[in-house]
Short mmCIF file of C-alpha atoms in Angstrom, two decimals:
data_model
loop_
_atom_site.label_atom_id
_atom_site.label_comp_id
_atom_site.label_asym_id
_atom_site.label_seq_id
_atom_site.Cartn_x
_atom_site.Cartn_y
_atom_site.Cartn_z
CA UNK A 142 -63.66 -0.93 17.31
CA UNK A 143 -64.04 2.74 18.30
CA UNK A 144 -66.18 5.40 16.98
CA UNK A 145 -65.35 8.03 19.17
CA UNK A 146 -62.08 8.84 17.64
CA UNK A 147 -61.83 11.64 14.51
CA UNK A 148 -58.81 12.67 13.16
CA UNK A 149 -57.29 15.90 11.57
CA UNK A 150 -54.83 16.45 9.25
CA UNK A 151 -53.47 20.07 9.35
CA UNK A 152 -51.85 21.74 6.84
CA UNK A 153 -51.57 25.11 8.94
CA UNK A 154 -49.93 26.41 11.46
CA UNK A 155 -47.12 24.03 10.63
CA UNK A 156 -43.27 24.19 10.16
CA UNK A 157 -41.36 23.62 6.90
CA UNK A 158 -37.79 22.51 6.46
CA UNK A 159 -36.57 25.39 8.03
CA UNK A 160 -38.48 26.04 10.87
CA UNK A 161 -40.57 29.07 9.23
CA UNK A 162 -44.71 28.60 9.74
CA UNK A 163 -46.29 27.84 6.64
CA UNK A 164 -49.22 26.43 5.09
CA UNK A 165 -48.44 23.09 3.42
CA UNK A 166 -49.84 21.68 0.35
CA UNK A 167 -52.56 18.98 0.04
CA UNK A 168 -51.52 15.48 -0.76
CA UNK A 169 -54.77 14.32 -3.05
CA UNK A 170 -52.87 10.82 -2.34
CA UNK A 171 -52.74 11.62 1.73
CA UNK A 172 -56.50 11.91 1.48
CA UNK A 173 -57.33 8.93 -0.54
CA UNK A 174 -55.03 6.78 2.04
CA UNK A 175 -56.06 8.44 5.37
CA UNK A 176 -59.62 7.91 4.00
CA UNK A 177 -58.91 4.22 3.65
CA UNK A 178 -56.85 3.73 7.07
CA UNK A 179 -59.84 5.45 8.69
CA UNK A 180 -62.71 3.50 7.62
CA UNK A 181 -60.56 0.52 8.22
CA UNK A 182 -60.12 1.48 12.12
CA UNK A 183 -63.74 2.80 12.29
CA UNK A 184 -62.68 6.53 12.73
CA UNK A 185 -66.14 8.76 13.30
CA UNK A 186 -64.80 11.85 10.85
CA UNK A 187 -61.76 12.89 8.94
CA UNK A 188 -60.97 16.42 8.50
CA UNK A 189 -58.73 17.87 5.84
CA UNK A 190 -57.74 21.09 7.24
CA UNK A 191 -56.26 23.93 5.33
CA UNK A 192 -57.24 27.69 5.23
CA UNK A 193 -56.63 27.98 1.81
CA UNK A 194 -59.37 28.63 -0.81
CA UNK A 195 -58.43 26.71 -3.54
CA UNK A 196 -57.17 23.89 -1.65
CA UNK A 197 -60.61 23.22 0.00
CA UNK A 198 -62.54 23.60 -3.51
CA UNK A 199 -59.22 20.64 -4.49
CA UNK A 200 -60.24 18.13 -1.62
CA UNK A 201 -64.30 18.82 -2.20
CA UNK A 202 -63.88 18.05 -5.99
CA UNK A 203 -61.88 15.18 -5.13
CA UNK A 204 -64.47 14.13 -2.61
CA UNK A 205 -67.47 14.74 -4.88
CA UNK A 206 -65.85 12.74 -7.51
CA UNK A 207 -65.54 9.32 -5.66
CA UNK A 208 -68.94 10.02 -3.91
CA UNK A 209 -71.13 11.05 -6.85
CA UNK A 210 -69.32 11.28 -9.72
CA UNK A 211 -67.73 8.40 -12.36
CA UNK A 212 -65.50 7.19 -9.33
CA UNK A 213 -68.74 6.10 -7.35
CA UNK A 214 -69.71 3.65 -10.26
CA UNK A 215 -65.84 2.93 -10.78
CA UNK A 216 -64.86 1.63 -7.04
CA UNK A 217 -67.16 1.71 -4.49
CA UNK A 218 -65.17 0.94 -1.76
CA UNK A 219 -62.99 3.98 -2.66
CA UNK A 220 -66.17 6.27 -2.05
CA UNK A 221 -67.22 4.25 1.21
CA UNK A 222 -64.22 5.55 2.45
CA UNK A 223 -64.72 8.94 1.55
CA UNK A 224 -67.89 9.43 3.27
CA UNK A 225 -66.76 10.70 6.22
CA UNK A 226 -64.00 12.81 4.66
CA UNK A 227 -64.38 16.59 4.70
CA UNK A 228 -62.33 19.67 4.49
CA UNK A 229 -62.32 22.43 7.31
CA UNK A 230 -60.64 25.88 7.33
CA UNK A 231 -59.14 25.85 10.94
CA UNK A 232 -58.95 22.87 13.34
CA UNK A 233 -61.14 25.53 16.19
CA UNK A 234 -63.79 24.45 13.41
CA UNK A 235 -62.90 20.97 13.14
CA UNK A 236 -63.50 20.77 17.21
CA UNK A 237 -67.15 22.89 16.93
CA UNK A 238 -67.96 20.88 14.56
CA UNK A 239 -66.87 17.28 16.59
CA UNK A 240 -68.96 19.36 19.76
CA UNK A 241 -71.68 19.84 17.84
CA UNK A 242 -72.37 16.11 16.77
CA UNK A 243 -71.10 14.55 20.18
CA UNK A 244 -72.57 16.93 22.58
CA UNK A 245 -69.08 17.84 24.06
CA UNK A 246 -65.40 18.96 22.79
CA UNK A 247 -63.30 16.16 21.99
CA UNK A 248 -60.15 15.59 24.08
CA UNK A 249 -57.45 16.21 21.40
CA UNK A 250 -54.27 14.05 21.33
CA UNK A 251 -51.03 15.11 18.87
CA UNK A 252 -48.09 12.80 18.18
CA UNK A 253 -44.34 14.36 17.37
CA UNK A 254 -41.29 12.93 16.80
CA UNK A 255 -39.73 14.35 19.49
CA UNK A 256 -40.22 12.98 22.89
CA UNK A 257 -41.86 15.32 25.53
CA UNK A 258 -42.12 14.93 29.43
CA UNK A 259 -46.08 14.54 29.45
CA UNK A 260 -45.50 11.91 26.72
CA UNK A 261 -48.11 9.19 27.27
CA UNK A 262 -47.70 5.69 25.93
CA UNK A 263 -50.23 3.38 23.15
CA UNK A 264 -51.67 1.12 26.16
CA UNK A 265 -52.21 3.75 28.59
CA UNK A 266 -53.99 5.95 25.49
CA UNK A 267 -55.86 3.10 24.62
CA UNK A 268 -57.06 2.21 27.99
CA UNK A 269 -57.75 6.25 28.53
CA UNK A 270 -60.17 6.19 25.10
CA UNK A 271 -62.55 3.68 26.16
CA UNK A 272 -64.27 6.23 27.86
CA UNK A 273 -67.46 7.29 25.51
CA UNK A 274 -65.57 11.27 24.82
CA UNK A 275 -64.74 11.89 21.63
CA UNK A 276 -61.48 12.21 21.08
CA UNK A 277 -59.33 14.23 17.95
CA UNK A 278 -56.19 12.97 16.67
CA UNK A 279 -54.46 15.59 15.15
CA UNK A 280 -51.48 14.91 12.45
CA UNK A 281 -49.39 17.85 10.98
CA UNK A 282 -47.67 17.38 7.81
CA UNK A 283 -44.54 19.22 6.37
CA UNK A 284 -42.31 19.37 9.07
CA UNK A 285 -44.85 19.48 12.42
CA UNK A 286 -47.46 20.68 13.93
CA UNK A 287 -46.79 24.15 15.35
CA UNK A 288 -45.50 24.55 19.00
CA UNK A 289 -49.09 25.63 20.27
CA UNK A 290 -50.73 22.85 19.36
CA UNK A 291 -48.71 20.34 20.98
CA UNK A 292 -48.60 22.84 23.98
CA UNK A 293 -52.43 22.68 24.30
CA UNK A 294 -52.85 19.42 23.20
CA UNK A 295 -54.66 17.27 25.90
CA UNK A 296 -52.07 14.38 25.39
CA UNK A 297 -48.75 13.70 23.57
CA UNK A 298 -48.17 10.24 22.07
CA UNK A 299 -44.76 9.07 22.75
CA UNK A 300 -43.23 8.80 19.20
CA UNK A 301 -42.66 5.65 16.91
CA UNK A 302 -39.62 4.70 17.94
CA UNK A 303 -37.55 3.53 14.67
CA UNK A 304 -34.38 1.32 14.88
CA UNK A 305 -31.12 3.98 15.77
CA UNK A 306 -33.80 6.91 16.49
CA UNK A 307 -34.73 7.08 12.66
CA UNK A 308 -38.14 8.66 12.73
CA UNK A 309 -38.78 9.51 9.40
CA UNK A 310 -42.07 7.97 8.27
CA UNK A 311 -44.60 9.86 6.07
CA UNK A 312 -47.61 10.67 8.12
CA UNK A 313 -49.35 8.32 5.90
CA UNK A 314 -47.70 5.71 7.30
CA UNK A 315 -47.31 7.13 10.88
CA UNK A 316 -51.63 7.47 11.25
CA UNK A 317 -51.96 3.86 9.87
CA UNK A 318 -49.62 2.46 12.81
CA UNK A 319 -51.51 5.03 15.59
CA UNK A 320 -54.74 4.22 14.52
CA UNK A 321 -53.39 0.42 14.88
CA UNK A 322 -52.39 0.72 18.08
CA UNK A 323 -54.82 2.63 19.45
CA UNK A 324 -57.70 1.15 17.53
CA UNK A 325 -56.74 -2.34 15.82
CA UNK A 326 -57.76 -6.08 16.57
CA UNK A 327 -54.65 -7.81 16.76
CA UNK A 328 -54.88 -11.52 16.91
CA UNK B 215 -35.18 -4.75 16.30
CA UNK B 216 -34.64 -7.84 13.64
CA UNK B 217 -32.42 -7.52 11.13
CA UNK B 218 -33.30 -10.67 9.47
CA UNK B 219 -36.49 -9.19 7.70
CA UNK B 220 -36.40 -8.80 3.77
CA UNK B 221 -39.25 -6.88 2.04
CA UNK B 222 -40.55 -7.54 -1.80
CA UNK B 223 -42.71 -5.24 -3.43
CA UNK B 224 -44.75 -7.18 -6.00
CA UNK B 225 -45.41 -5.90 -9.47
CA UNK B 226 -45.49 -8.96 -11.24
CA UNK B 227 -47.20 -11.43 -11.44
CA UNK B 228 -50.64 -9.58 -9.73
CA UNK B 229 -54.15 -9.44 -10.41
CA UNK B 230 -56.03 -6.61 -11.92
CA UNK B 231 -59.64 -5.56 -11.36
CA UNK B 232 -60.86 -8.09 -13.09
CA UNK B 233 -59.01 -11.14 -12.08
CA UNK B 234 -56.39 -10.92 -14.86
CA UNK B 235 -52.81 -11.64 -14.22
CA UNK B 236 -51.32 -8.69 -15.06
CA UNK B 237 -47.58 -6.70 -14.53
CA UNK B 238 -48.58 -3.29 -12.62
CA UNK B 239 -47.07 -0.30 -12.27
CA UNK B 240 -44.44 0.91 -10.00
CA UNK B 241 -45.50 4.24 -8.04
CA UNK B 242 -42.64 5.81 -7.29
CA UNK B 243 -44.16 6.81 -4.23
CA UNK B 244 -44.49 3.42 -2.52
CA UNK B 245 -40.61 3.26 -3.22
CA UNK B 246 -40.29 6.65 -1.17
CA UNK B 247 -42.69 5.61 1.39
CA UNK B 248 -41.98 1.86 1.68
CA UNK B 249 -38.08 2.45 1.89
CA UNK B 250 -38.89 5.04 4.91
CA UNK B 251 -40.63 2.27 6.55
CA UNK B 252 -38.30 -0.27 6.07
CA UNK B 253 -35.74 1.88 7.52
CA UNK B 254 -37.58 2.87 10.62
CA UNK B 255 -38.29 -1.43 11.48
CA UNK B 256 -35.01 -2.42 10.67
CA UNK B 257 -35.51 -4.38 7.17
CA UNK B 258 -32.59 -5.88 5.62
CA UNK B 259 -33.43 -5.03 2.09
CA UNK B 260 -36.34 -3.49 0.44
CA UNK B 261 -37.01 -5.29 -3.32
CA UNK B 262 -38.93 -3.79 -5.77
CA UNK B 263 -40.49 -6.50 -8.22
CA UNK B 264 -41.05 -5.91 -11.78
CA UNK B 265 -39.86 -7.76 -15.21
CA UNK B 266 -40.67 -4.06 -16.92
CA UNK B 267 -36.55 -3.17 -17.98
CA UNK B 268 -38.78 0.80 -18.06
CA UNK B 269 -39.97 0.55 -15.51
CA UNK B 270 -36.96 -0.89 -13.42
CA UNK B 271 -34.52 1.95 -15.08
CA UNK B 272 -37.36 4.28 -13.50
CA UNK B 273 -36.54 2.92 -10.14
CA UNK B 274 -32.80 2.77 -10.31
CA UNK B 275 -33.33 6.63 -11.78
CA UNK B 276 -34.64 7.56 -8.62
CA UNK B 277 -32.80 5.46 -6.40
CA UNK B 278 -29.75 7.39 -7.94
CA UNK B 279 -30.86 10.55 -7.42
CA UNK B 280 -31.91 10.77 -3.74
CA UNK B 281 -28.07 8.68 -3.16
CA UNK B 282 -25.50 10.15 -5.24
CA UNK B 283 -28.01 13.00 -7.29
CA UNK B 284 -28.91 16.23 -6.19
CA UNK B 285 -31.51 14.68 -3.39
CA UNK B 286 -28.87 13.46 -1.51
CA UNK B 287 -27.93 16.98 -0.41
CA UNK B 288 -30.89 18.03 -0.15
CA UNK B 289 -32.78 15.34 2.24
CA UNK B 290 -29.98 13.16 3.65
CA UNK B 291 -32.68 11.23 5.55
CA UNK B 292 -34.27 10.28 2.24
CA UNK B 293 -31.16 8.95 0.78
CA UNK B 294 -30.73 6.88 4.41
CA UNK B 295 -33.67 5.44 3.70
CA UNK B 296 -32.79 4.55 -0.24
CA UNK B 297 -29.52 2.61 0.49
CA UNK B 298 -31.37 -0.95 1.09
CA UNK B 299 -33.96 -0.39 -1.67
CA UNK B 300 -33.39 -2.22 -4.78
CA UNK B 301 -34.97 -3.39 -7.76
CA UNK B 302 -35.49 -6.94 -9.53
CA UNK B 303 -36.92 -9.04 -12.42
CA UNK B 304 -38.53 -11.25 -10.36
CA UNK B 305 -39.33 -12.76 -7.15
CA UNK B 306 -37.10 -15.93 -7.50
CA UNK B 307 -34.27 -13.28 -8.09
CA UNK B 308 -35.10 -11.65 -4.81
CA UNK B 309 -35.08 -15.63 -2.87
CA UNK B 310 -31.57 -15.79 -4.54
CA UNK B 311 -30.22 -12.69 -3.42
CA UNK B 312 -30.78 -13.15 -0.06
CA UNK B 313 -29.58 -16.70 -0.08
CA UNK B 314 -26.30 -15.22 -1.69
CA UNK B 315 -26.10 -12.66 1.59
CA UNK B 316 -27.81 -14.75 4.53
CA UNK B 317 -26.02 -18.36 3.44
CA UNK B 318 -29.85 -19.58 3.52
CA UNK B 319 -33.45 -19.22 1.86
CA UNK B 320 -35.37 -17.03 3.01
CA UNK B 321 -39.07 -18.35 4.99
CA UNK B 322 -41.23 -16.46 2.95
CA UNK B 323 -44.51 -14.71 4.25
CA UNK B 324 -47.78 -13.75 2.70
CA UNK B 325 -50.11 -11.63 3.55
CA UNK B 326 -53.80 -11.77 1.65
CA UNK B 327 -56.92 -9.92 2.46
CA UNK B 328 -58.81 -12.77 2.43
CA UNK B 329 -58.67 -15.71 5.51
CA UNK B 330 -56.94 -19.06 4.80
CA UNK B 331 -57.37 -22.38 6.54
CA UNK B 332 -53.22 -21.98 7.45
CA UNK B 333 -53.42 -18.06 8.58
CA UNK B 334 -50.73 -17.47 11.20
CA UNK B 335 -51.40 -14.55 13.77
CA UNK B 336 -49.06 -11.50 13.86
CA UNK B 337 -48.03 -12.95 17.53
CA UNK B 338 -46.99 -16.59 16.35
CA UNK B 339 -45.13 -14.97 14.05
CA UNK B 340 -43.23 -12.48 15.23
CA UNK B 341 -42.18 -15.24 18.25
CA UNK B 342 -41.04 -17.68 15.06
CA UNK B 343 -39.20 -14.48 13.22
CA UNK B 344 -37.14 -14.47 16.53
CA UNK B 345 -34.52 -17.38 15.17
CA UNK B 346 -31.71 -16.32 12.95
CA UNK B 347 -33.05 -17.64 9.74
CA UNK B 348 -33.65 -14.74 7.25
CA UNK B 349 -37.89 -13.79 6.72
CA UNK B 350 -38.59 -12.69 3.37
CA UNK B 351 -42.48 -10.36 3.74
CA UNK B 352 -44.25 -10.59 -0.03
CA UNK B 353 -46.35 -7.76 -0.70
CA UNK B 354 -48.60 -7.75 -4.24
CA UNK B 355 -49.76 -4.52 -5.62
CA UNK B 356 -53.17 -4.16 -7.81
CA UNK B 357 -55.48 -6.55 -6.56
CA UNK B 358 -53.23 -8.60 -4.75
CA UNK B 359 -50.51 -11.71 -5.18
CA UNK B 360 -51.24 -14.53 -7.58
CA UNK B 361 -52.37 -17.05 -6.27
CA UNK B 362 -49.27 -19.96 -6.42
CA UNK B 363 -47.34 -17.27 -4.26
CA UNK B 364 -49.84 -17.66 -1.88
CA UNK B 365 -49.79 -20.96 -2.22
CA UNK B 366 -46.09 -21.69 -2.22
CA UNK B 367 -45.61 -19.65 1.13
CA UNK B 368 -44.16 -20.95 4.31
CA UNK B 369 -46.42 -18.58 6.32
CA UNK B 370 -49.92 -16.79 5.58
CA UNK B 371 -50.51 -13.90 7.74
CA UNK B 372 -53.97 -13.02 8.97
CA UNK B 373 -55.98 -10.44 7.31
CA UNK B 374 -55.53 -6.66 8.88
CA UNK B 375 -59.13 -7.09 10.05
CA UNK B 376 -60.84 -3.47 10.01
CA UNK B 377 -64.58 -2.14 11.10
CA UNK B 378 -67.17 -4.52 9.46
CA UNK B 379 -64.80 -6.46 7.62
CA UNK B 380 -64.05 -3.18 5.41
CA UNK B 381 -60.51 -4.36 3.60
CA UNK B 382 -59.21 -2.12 1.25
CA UNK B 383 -55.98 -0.43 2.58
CA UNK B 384 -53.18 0.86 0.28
CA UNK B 385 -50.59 -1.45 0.44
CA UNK B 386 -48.28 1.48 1.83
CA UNK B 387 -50.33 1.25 4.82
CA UNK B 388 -50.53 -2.40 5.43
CA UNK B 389 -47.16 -2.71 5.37
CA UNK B 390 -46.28 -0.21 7.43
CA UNK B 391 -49.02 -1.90 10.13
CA UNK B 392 -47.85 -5.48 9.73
CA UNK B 393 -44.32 -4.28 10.58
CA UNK B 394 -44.77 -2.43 13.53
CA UNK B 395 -46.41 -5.57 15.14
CA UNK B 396 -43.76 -8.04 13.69
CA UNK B 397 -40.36 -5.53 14.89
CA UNK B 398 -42.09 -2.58 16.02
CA UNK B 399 -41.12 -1.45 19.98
CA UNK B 400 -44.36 -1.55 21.66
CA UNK B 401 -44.28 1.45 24.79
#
């Protein structure tokens, strides 16, 4: 198991339905799960990351709920996996923030379902993140991450190849089969 | 890809919290998300489980709406993934339906989040799903399958084993790992 992999979910810069920029709404459910598929595979830190005000005070009440509130005494496990959850307003902060704590920036690694020249497979990302960097995972919800990000990205996951080319899967879904490939015992 | 996999989506008969058998709910949005995830590995048919006639007119409600409804122009991909998602009263229904398509029972597989004597590895299994006969995956919601479905399964899958022996994924997520390493493309 790995703990030098953190993982952002953005909700801006990303595209809607019809290709505008927008910021997207948070899930409450999309943090409860990620929280879960993360402390399953070990991830270091999630970050919920949205610019928006009133979003952020939505994810800390959530947060501070299942860690100190009635939900602590309710489920535990729910609030062990809400420990390393937190919200940040852009993902420049998320990366401080991961260079701060590790010493260095983390090498940051996008997936889209599109396929892209550079794209690099599971075993060869694998192999590549047993080095002791940190690395970022970063997820985009509505309809993608915005061009720049994959552009800058320091690798591009080649996407989850569906039966006919369907690639449809919530991101839900799609971080719990990454994080599994990247990051799971299998035996 | 297989096309022999069936998936059930137990809601009935599960335990709660505190060990009681118990009929859950449905969340609609494990139909949404589990019927995307079907679609992308291939499955055959996607059952949802529950004896509730409410609760099964919910489903059919919103099975309706994303194929012939209003959703169905507005997110065709949504209504691809709907058209092998159906609901029934009980598991023994779902064993006959299948028998009534494939000409055979299905083998039926369990999955449990604790270990078993008889646990089969994702490997071993996915080698085994490679004859013709049809696989039928059981999924329980709440707190898990009762236990004479465990029992009275041909195959026990291994736990997902996460960091520490932490457990507690949503069962969106678990399914959507223990498919891509049965029929998921691997590169």
């Amino acid at each position: 198991m790995r703990s030098n992999i953190h993982l952002a979910l953005v909700h801006f810069p990303v595209y809607d339905k019809t290709g505008e920029i927008v910021v997207s709404s948070v899930t409450t459910l999309d943090v409860h799960d990620i929280s879960r598929i993360c402390r399953t595979y070990g991830v270091s830190g999630f970050y919920v990351v949205t610019p928006l005000k009133t979003q952020q005070a939505l994810v800390d009440r959530l947060i501070g709920h299942w860690l100190t509130g009635y939900g602590a005494v309710y489920n535990p496990t729910r609030k062990e996996a809400l420990l390393k959850t937190q919200v940040k307003n852009s993902l420049q902060d998320v990366v401080s923030d991961i260079e701060q704590q590790c010493g260095e920036k983390p090498r940051t690694i996008v997936t889209d379902a599109r396929k892209f020249p550079r794209n690099i497979g599971y075993d060869a990302m694998r192999q590549e993140m047993g080095k002791e960097s940190p690395y970022l995972l970063i997820f985009g919800t509505g309809w993608g991450l915005e061009r720049n990000i994959i552009e800058n990205a320091d690798f591009v996951l080649s996407p989850i190849e569906g039966l006919d080319k369907y690639n449809h899967l919530p991101v839900r879904a799609a971080i719990a089969i990454i994080l599994d490939r990247l990051a799971g015992i299998h035996r």
